[in-house]
Amino acid sequence: MKSLHALFKPPSSPTKTTTSSSSTTTTASKTRKPATSSSSSNAPIPSPNPPEITTTISKTSENKPKSSLSALFIPPTPPTEAHFISLIHGSKTILQLHQIHAQIIIHNLSSSSLITTQLISSSSLRKSINHSLAVFNHHKPKNLFTFNALIRGLTTNSHFFNAIFHFRLMLRSGIKPDRLTYPFVLKSMAGLFSTELGMAIHCMVLRCGIELDSFVRVSLVDMYVKVEKLGSAFKVFDESPERFDSGSSALLWNVLIKGCCKAGSMKKAVKLFKAMPKKENVSWSTLIDGFAKNGDMDRAMELFDQMPEKNVVSWTTMVDGFSRNGDSEKALSMFSKMLEEGVRPNAFTIVSALSACAKIGALEAGLRIHKYIKDNGLHLTEALGTALVDMYAKCGNIESASEVFGETEQKSIRTWTVMIWGWAIHGHSEQAIACFKQMMFAGIKPDEVVFLALLTACMHSGQVDIGLNFFDSMRLDYCIEPSMKHYTLIVDMLGRSGQLKEALRFIERMPMNPDFVIWGALFCACRAHKKTKMAKFALNKLLKLEPTHTGNYIFLSNAYAALGQWEDAERVRVLMQNRGVHKNSGWSCIEVEGQVQRFVSGDHDHKDSKAICLKLEEIMAGAVKQGYIPGTEWVLHNMEQEEKEDVLGSHGEKLALAFALICTSPGMTIRIVKNLQVCGDCHSLMKYASKISQREIILRDMKRFHHFKDGSCSCRDHW
C-alpha cells in the first residue's frame, strides 16, 4: 500500500533510455534505492507536537492494511483544497484522518477555513472530540463555520457544558450565530436541563428574527419538552404557521407527541396524533412507544395492528416494549413473527430480543439469535457484544459469555461491567477480580457500577478483606463517593460472614443516615446467625423508618413473621391493603424445547399439573430418605405444621424442577430462573434433587446463581 507521503509525492521526470542500454537501465532500476523525499523535511510543520504526527504517519503506512485512501486519485502538485476535503470525506478511521491532517499541515493548507471545518466535523463524527478542539484552537482567525462545526460536535458527543462555553466565546468574539448555531445550543441547554438559559436562548432567537425557521422551531419545542415545560412547548407549537403543512411539519408534531408521552399525558398525545395532517411511520411508532413506556401494552398492540405499513422501527418498538414491561415471552414471540414477515431486524431489535432472553433465562432462544447474527454476517459491535455477554451470563452459561467477551473488539465500560457482574453472580470472584485488572490494563477507568459488581463478587464468595480493600480503593484511589448501595453491600458482606458487631459498627460510622435496606440487611444476617437480640434491635430501627415502597412493607411483614410476631405481621399486611400496596407475584421460568414455561406458587392450572405433582412427591420422598427435612420456618404465615409443608411443596421453582425432570432427557442440565430470592427449603431440596437425578441444576434467583451438583451448591450455602 502506498503511504500518504507517496500519494502527495510529485511525479518524477520520465527517464530517457535507448535500446542498447535498456537491459542496463532495468538492472539498475531493480537495485537502486528509492530516493528520499525532501519535500516533507523542508516543509514548515507548525505545533502542536510535530514529531508525534510524523511518527504516526510512518508507523501507520507500514502497519495498516489497505484502505480506501489508496484508491483515491493522485492529485497534481500541489494538491488542492478540494482534494483534501475529498480525502477527509473518504477517511474511514480516526488514524486515517490524522494522516490526512498531517499532510494538510505539510502542504501549508491548515489555515483554510473550509478544510478546518471539515476536520472538526469529521473528528467529532468519530468521537475524537479532543482532536476537534485541538484543530479549532490552532485555527486563526475563527469564524462562524468553525464555531458551528465545533458546537455541533461538542453537542452530539454530549459535551454540553463545553458547547455552551464555546457559544459564549463565539458571542464575545463578535461572531453572530445563525440558524445552524441555535439548534445545537438549545440541545445542549436541554442536556444540562437548564430551563432559564434555554429561555434566554429563546429570547435571542426572537431578537435575531429566525424563530420561524423550521429547524430552530423544532429545536425550541424539543428543548422545552426535555426540560419538562410542556406548556411552553405547546405555545411554540401553536405559534408555528407551518404546523398544518403536510409536507414539512411531521417532525414538529412528532417531537411534541413524544414530549406528551414522556410526561405521561397520553390523552394529549392521542389528540395530537389524530389532528396530524399526515401520519408517518415515525408518528405511529412514537405513539406506540409512548404507550409502551407508560405500561399500556394492550393499547400499544392495538395501534401496532392498525398501522398501515409496519417497518423495522415499529417492530422494534413492540419487541422492546414487551421486554421492558416484563412480558419477555411476548417480546420473543414478536421477534420471531418479525423474522417470519421478512423484516430484517436492526442492532437495537436484536439487543432488545437478547435482553428478553436474559430476563427469563431463555438460553435456546438466545442461541438462535446468536446464530442469526453469525449467519447474517452482522459485525459484533459494542452493543451487540455486550447484549450477548449479558444474555449468556444471565442464562447460566458463563463460559459462553466469556468467549463472546473475548471476541468483542470494541469494549466499553459497560461491556467490562457486564462481564464482571457475570462472574460475580455466578460466584467466581477470582475471575471477576482478574477481569477488573484486565480492564485497568486496557486503560478503562472504573465507575461506581464496576465497584458494585466487585463488592457483589466479594460478598458472594465471603472475601471480606478484599471487599473492604475495594471499598477503600474506590474512595481513595478513584475519588468515587460510595452510594447507599455500596454501603449496603458492605453491611451484607460483613453480616453474611458472621461479623455482626463489625457490621453494626460500620453502620454507625456511615456519613449518611442508614435507610430501610441497610437495617434490613443487618436483620437478615442476624436472623441467619440466630442472633435474636440484635435482630430485634435492627427491627426497632426499621420501625422508626417509614416504608417508602412495596418491598419495605413486605420485608417488615416477613421480619415480624420470622420472629413469630404474627399479630404484628398481620397488622402490616392490613396496612398494605389499606394503602393499596400489592406484593409482586413470585414466578419461576424454565425453557424446554424452545418454549418458556412459567410457574407460580401453588400453580395447578398447567396442562401437566397432575404429572408434575406426582413427580414432585417422588422427588421429595427420595430426598427425605437421604436426610431432607422440610424447612417450615421459611413459611411466613401462622398456620399448622402440615399446612406449612403443603405450602413449601408448591413453590414455583419446585414445580419447574418437576416439570423439567418429566420433559427433558436424562443427564441434561436443568436451568431455572426465579424473580425472587430462593427460600432455604427450596435451596435444600435442589441439592438433594441434583444428587438423586444425577443432573446439574442451575437456579438463578434475584441475587445470584446457584449451581447444584452431586448434592452441593456452588454458593457453599452462603447466599
PDB file of C-alpha atoms in Angstrom, residues 331-565:
ATOM      1  CA  ALA A 331     -41.232  -9.981  23.174  1.00  0.00           C
ATOM      2  CA  LEU A 332     -39.554 -13.104  21.794  1.00  0.00           C
ATOM      3  CA  SER A 333     -42.781 -14.098  20.056  1.00  0.00           C
ATOM      4  CA  MET A 334     -42.915 -10.689  18.332  1.00  0.00           C
ATOM      5  CA  PHE A 335     -39.272 -11.029  17.304  1.00  0.00           C
ATOM      6  CA  SER A 336     -39.944 -14.449  15.736  1.00  0.00           C
ATOM      7  CA  LYS A 337     -43.019 -13.111  13.943  1.00  0.00           C
ATOM      8  CA  MET A 338     -40.978 -10.194  12.635  1.00  0.00           C
ATOM      9  CA  LEU A 339     -38.494 -12.598  11.043  1.00  0.00           C
ATOM     10  CA  GLU A 340     -41.353 -14.641   9.579  1.00  0.00           C
ATOM     11  CA  GLU A 341     -42.734 -11.459   7.976  1.00  0.00           C
ATOM     12  CA  GLY A 342     -39.386 -10.942   6.269  1.00  0.00           C
ATOM     13  CA  VAL A 343     -38.478  -7.775   8.178  1.00  0.00           C
ATOM     14  CA  ARG A 344     -34.732  -7.594   8.786  1.00  0.00           C
ATOM     15  CA  PRO A 345     -34.014  -6.576  12.412  1.00  0.00           C
ATOM     16  CA  ASN A 346     -31.516  -3.866  13.211  1.00  0.00           C
ATOM     17  CA  ALA A 347     -28.969  -3.936  16.031  1.00  0.00           C
ATOM     18  CA  PHE A 348     -31.397  -2.398  18.517  1.00  0.00           C
ATOM     19  CA  THR A 349     -34.042  -5.035  17.738  1.00  0.00           C
ATOM     20  CA  ILE A 350     -31.551  -7.812  18.399  1.00  0.00           C
ATOM     21  CA  VAL A 351     -30.365  -6.174  21.623  1.00  0.00           C
ATOM     22  CA  SER A 352     -33.990  -5.930  22.831  1.00  0.00           C
ATOM     23  CA  ALA A 353     -34.614  -9.596  21.976  1.00  0.00           C
ATOM     24  CA  LEU A 354     -31.419 -10.671  23.757  1.00  0.00           C
ATOM     25  CA  SER A 355     -32.490  -8.623  26.786  1.00  0.00           C
ATOM     26  CA  ALA A 356     -35.789 -10.546  26.843  1.00  0.00           C
ATOM     27  CA  CYS A 357     -33.849 -13.836  26.731  1.00  0.00           C
ATOM     28  CA  ALA A 358     -31.679 -12.688  29.631  1.00  0.00           C
ATOM     29  CA  LYS A 359     -34.643 -11.775  31.833  1.00  0.00           C
ATOM     30  CA  ILE A 360     -36.271 -15.213  31.697  1.00  0.00           C
ATOM     31  CA  GLY A 361     -33.207 -17.362  31.076  1.00  0.00           C
ATOM     32  CA  ALA A 362     -34.274 -18.389  27.561  1.00  0.00           C
ATOM     33  CA  LEU A 363     -30.911 -19.824  26.524  1.00  0.00           C
ATOM     34  CA  GLU A 364     -32.202 -21.727  23.490  1.00  0.00           C
ATOM     35  CA  ALA A 365     -33.808 -18.569  22.077  1.00  0.00           C
ATOM     36  CA  GLY A 366     -30.579 -16.667  22.787  1.00  0.00           C
ATOM     37  CA  LEU A 367     -28.559 -19.293  20.928  1.00  0.00           C
ATOM     38  CA  ARG A 368     -30.855 -18.959  17.895  1.00  0.00           C
ATOM     39  CA  ILE A 369     -30.416 -15.171  17.916  1.00  0.00           C
ATOM     40  CA  HIS A 370     -26.638 -15.563  18.176  1.00  0.00           C
ATOM     41  CA  LYS A 371     -26.750 -17.928  15.195  1.00  0.00           C
ATOM     42  CA  TYR A 372     -28.785 -15.343  13.269  1.00  0.00           C
ATOM     43  CA  ILE A 373     -26.060 -12.751  13.979  1.00  0.00           C
ATOM     44  CA  LYS A 374     -23.369 -15.091  12.628  1.00  0.00           C
ATOM     45  CA  ASP A 375     -25.347 -16.341   9.622  1.00  0.00           C
ATOM     46  CA  ASN A 376     -26.147 -12.803   8.502  1.00  0.00           C
ATOM     47  CA  GLY A 377     -22.600 -11.560   8.904  1.00  0.00           C
ATOM     48  CA  LEU A 378     -23.506  -8.913  11.463  1.00  0.00           C
ATOM     49  CA  HIS A 379     -20.470  -7.232  12.982  1.00  0.00           C
ATOM     50  CA  LEU A 380     -20.100  -7.819  16.717  1.00  0.00           C
ATOM     51  CA  THR A 381     -20.376  -4.188  17.765  1.00  0.00           C
ATOM     52  CA  GLU A 382     -20.039  -2.981  21.335  1.00  0.00           C
ATOM     53  CA  ALA A 383     -23.826  -3.013  21.801  1.00  0.00           C
ATOM     54  CA  LEU A 384     -24.346  -6.490  20.312  1.00  0.00           C
ATOM     55  CA  GLY A 385     -21.323  -7.955  22.097  1.00  0.00           C
ATOM     56  CA  THR A 386     -22.448  -6.542  25.447  1.00  0.00           C
ATOM     57  CA  ALA A 387     -26.007  -7.840  24.956  1.00  0.00           C
ATOM     58  CA  LEU A 388     -24.715 -11.333  24.087  1.00  0.00           C
ATOM     59  CA  VAL A 389     -22.396 -11.416  27.104  1.00  0.00           C
ATOM     60  CA  ASP A 390     -25.283 -10.330  29.328  1.00  0.00           C
ATOM     61  CA  MET A 391     -27.634 -12.924  27.820  1.00  0.00           C
ATOM     62  CA  TYR A 392     -25.221 -15.839  28.237  1.00  0.00           C
ATOM     63  CA  ALA A 393     -24.260 -14.776  31.768  1.00  0.00           C
ATOM     64  CA  LYS A 394     -27.881 -14.420  32.918  1.00  0.00           C
ATOM     65  CA  CYS A 395     -28.938 -17.639  31.184  1.00  0.00           C
ATOM     66  CA  GLY A 396     -26.371 -19.586  33.209  1.00  0.00           C
ATOM     67  CA  ASN A 397     -23.713 -20.139  30.539  1.00  0.00           C
ATOM     68  CA  ILE A 398     -20.865 -18.058  31.894  1.00  0.00           C
ATOM     69  CA  GLU A 399     -18.297 -19.875  29.718  1.00  0.00           C
ATOM     70  CA  SER A 400     -20.007 -18.730  26.502  1.00  0.00           C
ATOM     71  CA  ALA A 401     -20.330 -15.230  27.979  1.00  0.00           C
ATOM     72  CA  SER A 402     -16.565 -15.151  28.488  1.00  0.00           C
ATOM     73  CA  GLU A 403     -15.976 -16.444  24.943  1.00  0.00           C
ATOM     74  CA  VAL A 404     -18.149 -13.743  23.342  1.00  0.00           C
ATOM     75  CA  PHE A 405     -16.495 -11.137  25.570  1.00  0.00           C
ATOM     76  CA  GLY A 406     -13.129 -12.148  24.136  1.00  0.00           C
ATOM     77  CA  GLU A 407     -14.468 -11.878  20.576  1.00  0.00           C
ATOM     78  CA  THR A 408     -15.895  -8.384  21.117  1.00  0.00           C
ATOM     79  CA  GLU A 409     -13.270  -5.941  19.847  1.00  0.00           C
ATOM     80  CA  GLN A 410     -14.958  -2.693  20.899  1.00  0.00           C
ATOM     81  CA  LYS A 411     -15.391  -2.951  24.660  1.00  0.00           C
ATOM     82  CA  SER A 412     -16.926  -0.036  26.518  1.00  0.00           C
ATOM     83  CA  ILE A 413     -17.010   0.256  30.291  1.00  0.00           C
ATOM     84  CA  ARG A 414     -20.495  -1.272  30.102  1.00  0.00           C
ATOM     85  CA  THR A 415     -19.106  -4.365  28.336  1.00  0.00           C
ATOM     86  CA  TRP A 416     -16.464  -4.823  31.044  1.00  0.00           C
ATOM     87  CA  THR A 417     -19.030  -4.222  33.791  1.00  0.00           C
ATOM     88  CA  VAL A 418     -21.444  -6.835  32.386  1.00  0.00           C
ATOM     89  CA  MET A 419     -18.644  -9.424  32.290  1.00  0.00           C
ATOM     90  CA  ILE A 420     -17.535  -8.641  35.858  1.00  0.00           C
ATOM     91  CA  TRP A 421     -21.192  -8.846  37.007  1.00  0.00           C
ATOM     92  CA  GLY A 422     -21.494 -12.186  35.215  1.00  0.00           C
ATOM     93  CA  TRP A 423     -18.553 -13.673  37.083  1.00  0.00           C
ATOM     94  CA  ALA A 424     -19.822 -12.144  40.332  1.00  0.00           C
ATOM     95  CA  ILE A 425     -23.376 -13.548  40.223  1.00  0.00           C
ATOM     96  CA  HIS A 426     -22.010 -16.976  39.337  1.00  0.00           C
ATOM     97  CA  GLY A 427     -19.805 -16.884  42.436  1.00  0.00           C
ATOM     98  CA  HIS A 428     -16.490 -16.697  40.541  1.00  0.00           C
ATOM     99  CA  SER A 429     -14.848 -13.895  42.498  1.00  0.00           C
ATOM    100  CA  GLU A 430     -11.314 -14.641  41.272  1.00  0.00           C
ATOM    101  CA  GLN A 431     -12.359 -14.325  37.619  1.00  0.00           C
ATOM    102  CA  ALA A 432     -14.294 -11.135  38.430  1.00  0.00           C
ATOM    103  CA  ILE A 433     -11.211  -9.556  40.007  1.00  0.00           C
ATOM    104  CA  ALA A 434      -8.989 -10.771  37.143  1.00  0.00           C
ATOM    105  CA  CYS A 435     -11.400  -9.198  34.639  1.00  0.00           C
ATOM    106  CA  PHE A 436     -11.240  -5.935  36.597  1.00  0.00           C
ATOM    107  CA  LYS A 437      -7.428  -5.974  36.356  1.00  0.00           C
ATOM    108  CA  GLN A 438      -7.626  -6.570  32.587  1.00  0.00           C
ATOM    109  CA  MET A 439      -9.973  -3.606  32.327  1.00  0.00           C
ATOM    110  CA  MET A 440      -7.456  -1.427  34.143  1.00  0.00           C
ATOM    111  CA  PHE A 441      -4.633  -2.594  31.832  1.00  0.00           C
ATOM    112  CA  ALA A 442      -6.870  -1.669  28.868  1.00  0.00           C
ATOM    113  CA  GLY A 443      -6.962   1.900  30.181  1.00  0.00           C
ATOM    114  CA  ILE A 444     -10.641   1.908  31.170  1.00  0.00           C
ATOM    115  CA  LYS A 445     -11.294   3.931  34.324  1.00  0.00           C
ATOM    116  CA  PRO A 446     -13.794   2.192  36.657  1.00  0.00           C
ATOM    117  CA  ASP A 447     -17.013   3.833  37.791  1.00  0.00           C
ATOM    118  CA  GLU A 448     -19.354   3.241  40.733  1.00  0.00           C
ATOM    119  CA  VAL A 449     -21.183   0.395  38.931  1.00  0.00           C
ATOM    120  CA  VAL A 450     -17.949  -1.555  38.420  1.00  0.00           C
ATOM    121  CA  PHE A 451     -17.296  -1.365  42.158  1.00  0.00           C
ATOM    122  CA  LEU A 452     -20.838  -2.580  42.878  1.00  0.00           C
ATOM    123  CA  ALA A 453     -20.025  -5.650  40.760  1.00  0.00           C
ATOM    124  CA  LEU A 454     -16.712  -6.212  42.552  1.00  0.00           C
ATOM    125  CA  LEU A 455     -18.280  -5.874  46.007  1.00  0.00           C
ATOM    126  CA  THR A 456     -21.032  -8.298  44.946  1.00  0.00           C
ATOM    127  CA  ALA A 457     -18.368 -10.822  43.900  1.00  0.00           C
ATOM    128  CA  CYS A 458     -16.615 -10.494  47.260  1.00  0.00           C
ATOM    129  CA  MET A 459     -19.920 -10.734  49.134  1.00  0.00           C
ATOM    130  CA  HIS A 460     -20.982 -13.959  47.403  1.00  0.00           C
ATOM    131  CA  SER A 461     -17.588 -15.572  47.994  1.00  0.00           C
ATOM    132  CA  GLY A 462     -17.159 -14.366  51.585  1.00  0.00           C
ATOM    133  CA  GLN A 463     -13.924 -12.466  50.804  1.00  0.00           C
ATOM    134  CA  VAL A 464     -14.444  -9.729  53.360  1.00  0.00           C
ATOM    135  CA  ASP A 465     -10.914  -8.282  53.459  1.00  0.00           C
ATOM    136  CA  ILE A 466     -10.675  -7.965  49.670  1.00  0.00           C
ATOM    137  CA  GLY A 467     -14.136  -6.391  49.578  1.00  0.00           C
ATOM    138  CA  LEU A 468     -13.158  -3.803  52.191  1.00  0.00           C
ATOM    139  CA  ASN A 469      -9.997  -3.034  50.207  1.00  0.00           C
ATOM    140  CA  PHE A 470     -12.064  -2.366  47.083  1.00  0.00           C
ATOM    141  CA  PHE A 471     -14.417  -0.164  49.108  1.00  0.00           C
ATOM    142  CA  ASP A 472     -11.478   1.928  50.365  1.00  0.00           C
ATOM    143  CA  SER A 473      -9.888   1.992  46.908  1.00  0.00           C
ATOM    144  CA  MET A 474     -12.914   3.497  45.204  1.00  0.00           C
ATOM    145  CA  ARG A 475     -12.754   6.470  47.574  1.00  0.00           C
ATOM    146  CA  LEU A 476      -9.013   6.915  47.945  1.00  0.00           C
ATOM    147  CA  ASP A 477      -7.706   5.880  44.510  1.00  0.00           C
ATOM    148  CA  TYR A 478     -10.565   6.894  42.203  1.00  0.00           C
ATOM    149  CA  CYS A 479     -12.347   9.645  44.167  1.00  0.00           C
ATOM    150  CA  ILE A 480     -15.700   7.864  43.809  1.00  0.00           C
ATOM    151  CA  GLU A 481     -18.003   8.557  46.728  1.00  0.00           C
ATOM    152  CA  PRO A 482     -19.831   5.361  47.781  1.00  0.00           C
ATOM    153  CA  SER A 483     -23.602   5.374  47.411  1.00  0.00           C
ATOM    154  CA  MET A 484     -26.113   3.727  49.737  1.00  0.00           C
ATOM    155  CA  LYS A 485     -25.877   0.599  47.562  1.00  0.00           C
ATOM    156  CA  HIS A 486     -22.141   0.288  48.225  1.00  0.00           C
ATOM    157  CA  TYR A 487     -22.675   0.658  51.976  1.00  0.00           C
ATOM    158  CA  THR A 488     -25.471  -1.941  51.860  1.00  0.00           C
ATOM    159  CA  LEU A 489     -23.177  -4.469  50.159  1.00  0.00           C
ATOM    160  CA  ILE A 490     -20.515  -3.999  52.847  1.00  0.00           C
ATOM    161  CA  VAL A 491     -23.087  -4.500  55.628  1.00  0.00           C
ATOM    162  CA  ASP A 492     -24.438  -7.553  53.816  1.00  0.00           C
ATOM    163  CA  MET A 493     -20.918  -8.926  53.299  1.00  0.00           C
ATOM    164  CA  LEU A 494     -19.955  -8.484  56.967  1.00  0.00           C
ATOM    165  CA  GLY A 495     -23.282  -9.876  58.138  1.00  0.00           C
ATOM    166  CA  ARG A 496     -23.147 -12.986  55.958  1.00  0.00           C
ATOM    167  CA  SER A 497     -19.678 -13.810  57.281  1.00  0.00           C
ATOM    168  CA  GLY A 498     -20.951 -13.558  60.876  1.00  0.00           C
ATOM    169  CA  GLN A 499     -19.169 -10.307  61.695  1.00  0.00           C
ATOM    170  CA  LEU A 500     -22.336  -8.727  63.089  1.00  0.00           C
ATOM    171  CA  LYS A 501     -20.666  -6.366  65.542  1.00  0.00           C
ATOM    172  CA  GLU A 502     -18.383  -5.080  62.777  1.00  0.00           C
ATOM    173  CA  ALA A 503     -21.435  -4.613  60.537  1.00  0.00           C
ATOM    174  CA  LEU A 504     -23.216  -2.567  63.228  1.00  0.00           C
ATOM    175  CA  ARG A 505     -20.091  -0.507  63.857  1.00  0.00           C
ATOM    176  CA  PHE A 506     -19.796   0.135  60.108  1.00  0.00           C
ATOM    177  CA  ILE A 507     -23.416   1.359  60.010  1.00  0.00           C
ATOM    178  CA  GLU A 508     -22.837   3.708  62.940  1.00  0.00           C
ATOM    179  CA  ARG A 509     -19.836   5.269  61.166  1.00  0.00           C
ATOM    180  CA  MET A 510     -21.648   5.889  57.868  1.00  0.00           C
ATOM    181  CA  PRO A 511     -21.546   9.529  56.706  1.00  0.00           C
ATOM    182  CA  MET A 512     -25.244   9.280  55.735  1.00  0.00           C
ATOM    183  CA  ASN A 513     -28.323   8.088  57.573  1.00  0.00           C
ATOM    184  CA  PRO A 514     -28.832   4.330  57.016  1.00  0.00           C
ATOM    185  CA  ASP A 515     -32.004   3.517  55.114  1.00  0.00           C
ATOM    186  CA  PHE A 516     -34.508   0.670  55.232  1.00  0.00           C
ATOM    187  CA  VAL A 517     -32.324  -1.616  53.110  1.00  0.00           C
ATOM    188  CA  ILE A 518     -29.248  -1.204  55.333  1.00  0.00           C
ATOM    189  CA  TRP A 519     -31.105  -2.182  58.530  1.00  0.00           C
ATOM    190  CA  GLY A 520     -32.874  -4.919  56.571  1.00  0.00           C
ATOM    191  CA  ALA A 521     -29.521  -6.421  55.550  1.00  0.00           C
ATOM    192  CA  LEU A 522     -28.396  -6.442  59.186  1.00  0.00           C
ATOM    193  CA  PHE A 523     -31.703  -8.006  60.290  1.00  0.00           C
ATOM    194  CA  CYS A 524     -31.374 -10.817  57.717  1.00  0.00           C
ATOM    195  CA  ALA A 525     -27.819 -11.535  58.825  1.00  0.00           C
ATOM    196  CA  CYS A 526     -28.880 -11.649  62.498  1.00  0.00           C
ATOM    197  CA  ARG A 527     -31.732 -13.994  61.636  1.00  0.00           C
ATOM    198  CA  ALA A 528     -29.429 -16.290  59.617  1.00  0.00           C
ATOM    199  CA  HIS A 529     -26.959 -16.478  62.509  1.00  0.00           C
ATOM    200  CA  LYS A 530     -29.801 -16.780  65.077  1.00  0.00           C
ATOM    201  CA  LYS A 531     -28.806 -13.590  66.931  1.00  0.00           C
ATOM    202  CA  THR A 532     -32.291 -12.717  68.180  1.00  0.00           C
ATOM    203  CA  LYS A 533     -31.287  -9.787  70.374  1.00  0.00           C
ATOM    204  CA  MET A 534     -29.522  -7.881  67.608  1.00  0.00           C
ATOM    205  CA  ALA A 535     -32.288  -8.861  65.170  1.00  0.00           C
ATOM    206  CA  LYS A 536     -34.842  -7.126  67.390  1.00  0.00           C
ATOM    207  CA  PHE A 537     -32.540  -4.105  67.636  1.00  0.00           C
ATOM    208  CA  ALA A 538     -32.413  -3.900  63.815  1.00  0.00           C
ATOM    209  CA  LEU A 539     -36.196  -4.359  63.670  1.00  0.00           C
ATOM    210  CA  ASN A 540     -36.703  -1.427  66.047  1.00  0.00           C
ATOM    211  CA  LYS A 541     -34.575   0.721  63.747  1.00  0.00           C
ATOM    212  CA  LEU A 542     -36.740  -0.395  60.826  1.00  0.00           C
ATOM    213  CA  LEU A 543     -39.911   0.600  62.680  1.00  0.00           C
ATOM    214  CA  LYS A 544     -38.630   4.160  63.007  1.00  0.00           C
ATOM    215  CA  LEU A 545     -38.343   4.432  59.237  1.00  0.00           C
ATOM    216  CA  GLU A 546     -41.472   4.921  57.155  1.00  0.00           C
ATOM    217  CA  PRO A 547     -41.714   2.280  54.401  1.00  0.00           C
ATOM    218  CA  THR A 548     -41.228   4.041  51.073  1.00  0.00           C
ATOM    219  CA  HIS A 549     -42.165   1.305  48.604  1.00  0.00           C
ATOM    220  CA  THR A 550     -43.767  -2.124  48.321  1.00  0.00           C
ATOM    221  CA  GLY A 551     -40.603  -4.030  49.192  1.00  0.00           C
ATOM    222  CA  ASN A 552     -40.290  -2.259  52.545  1.00  0.00           C
ATOM    223  CA  TYR A 553     -43.799  -3.294  53.634  1.00  0.00           C
ATOM    224  CA  ILE A 554     -43.227  -6.890  52.574  1.00  0.00           C
ATOM    225  CA  PHE A 555     -39.886  -7.040  54.339  1.00  0.00           C
ATOM    226  CA  LEU A 556     -41.376  -5.665  57.553  1.00  0.00           C
ATOM    227  CA  SER A 557     -44.202  -8.206  57.432  1.00  0.00           C
ATOM    228  CA  ASN A 558     -41.755 -11.055  56.824  1.00  0.00           C
ATOM    229  CA  ALA A 559     -39.467  -9.811  59.592  1.00  0.00           C
ATOM    230  CA  TYR A 560     -42.279  -9.966  62.145  1.00  0.00           C
ATOM    231  CA  ALA A 561     -43.259 -13.419  60.896  1.00  0.00           C
ATOM    232  CA  ALA A 562     -39.668 -14.654  61.160  1.00  0.00           C
ATOM    233  CA  LEU A 563     -39.631 -13.665  64.837  1.00  0.00           C
ATOM    234  CA  GLY A 564     -43.024 -15.292  65.408  1.00  0.00           C
ATOM    235  CA  GLN A 565     -44.791 -11.958  65.972  1.00  0.00           C
TER     236      GLN A 565
END
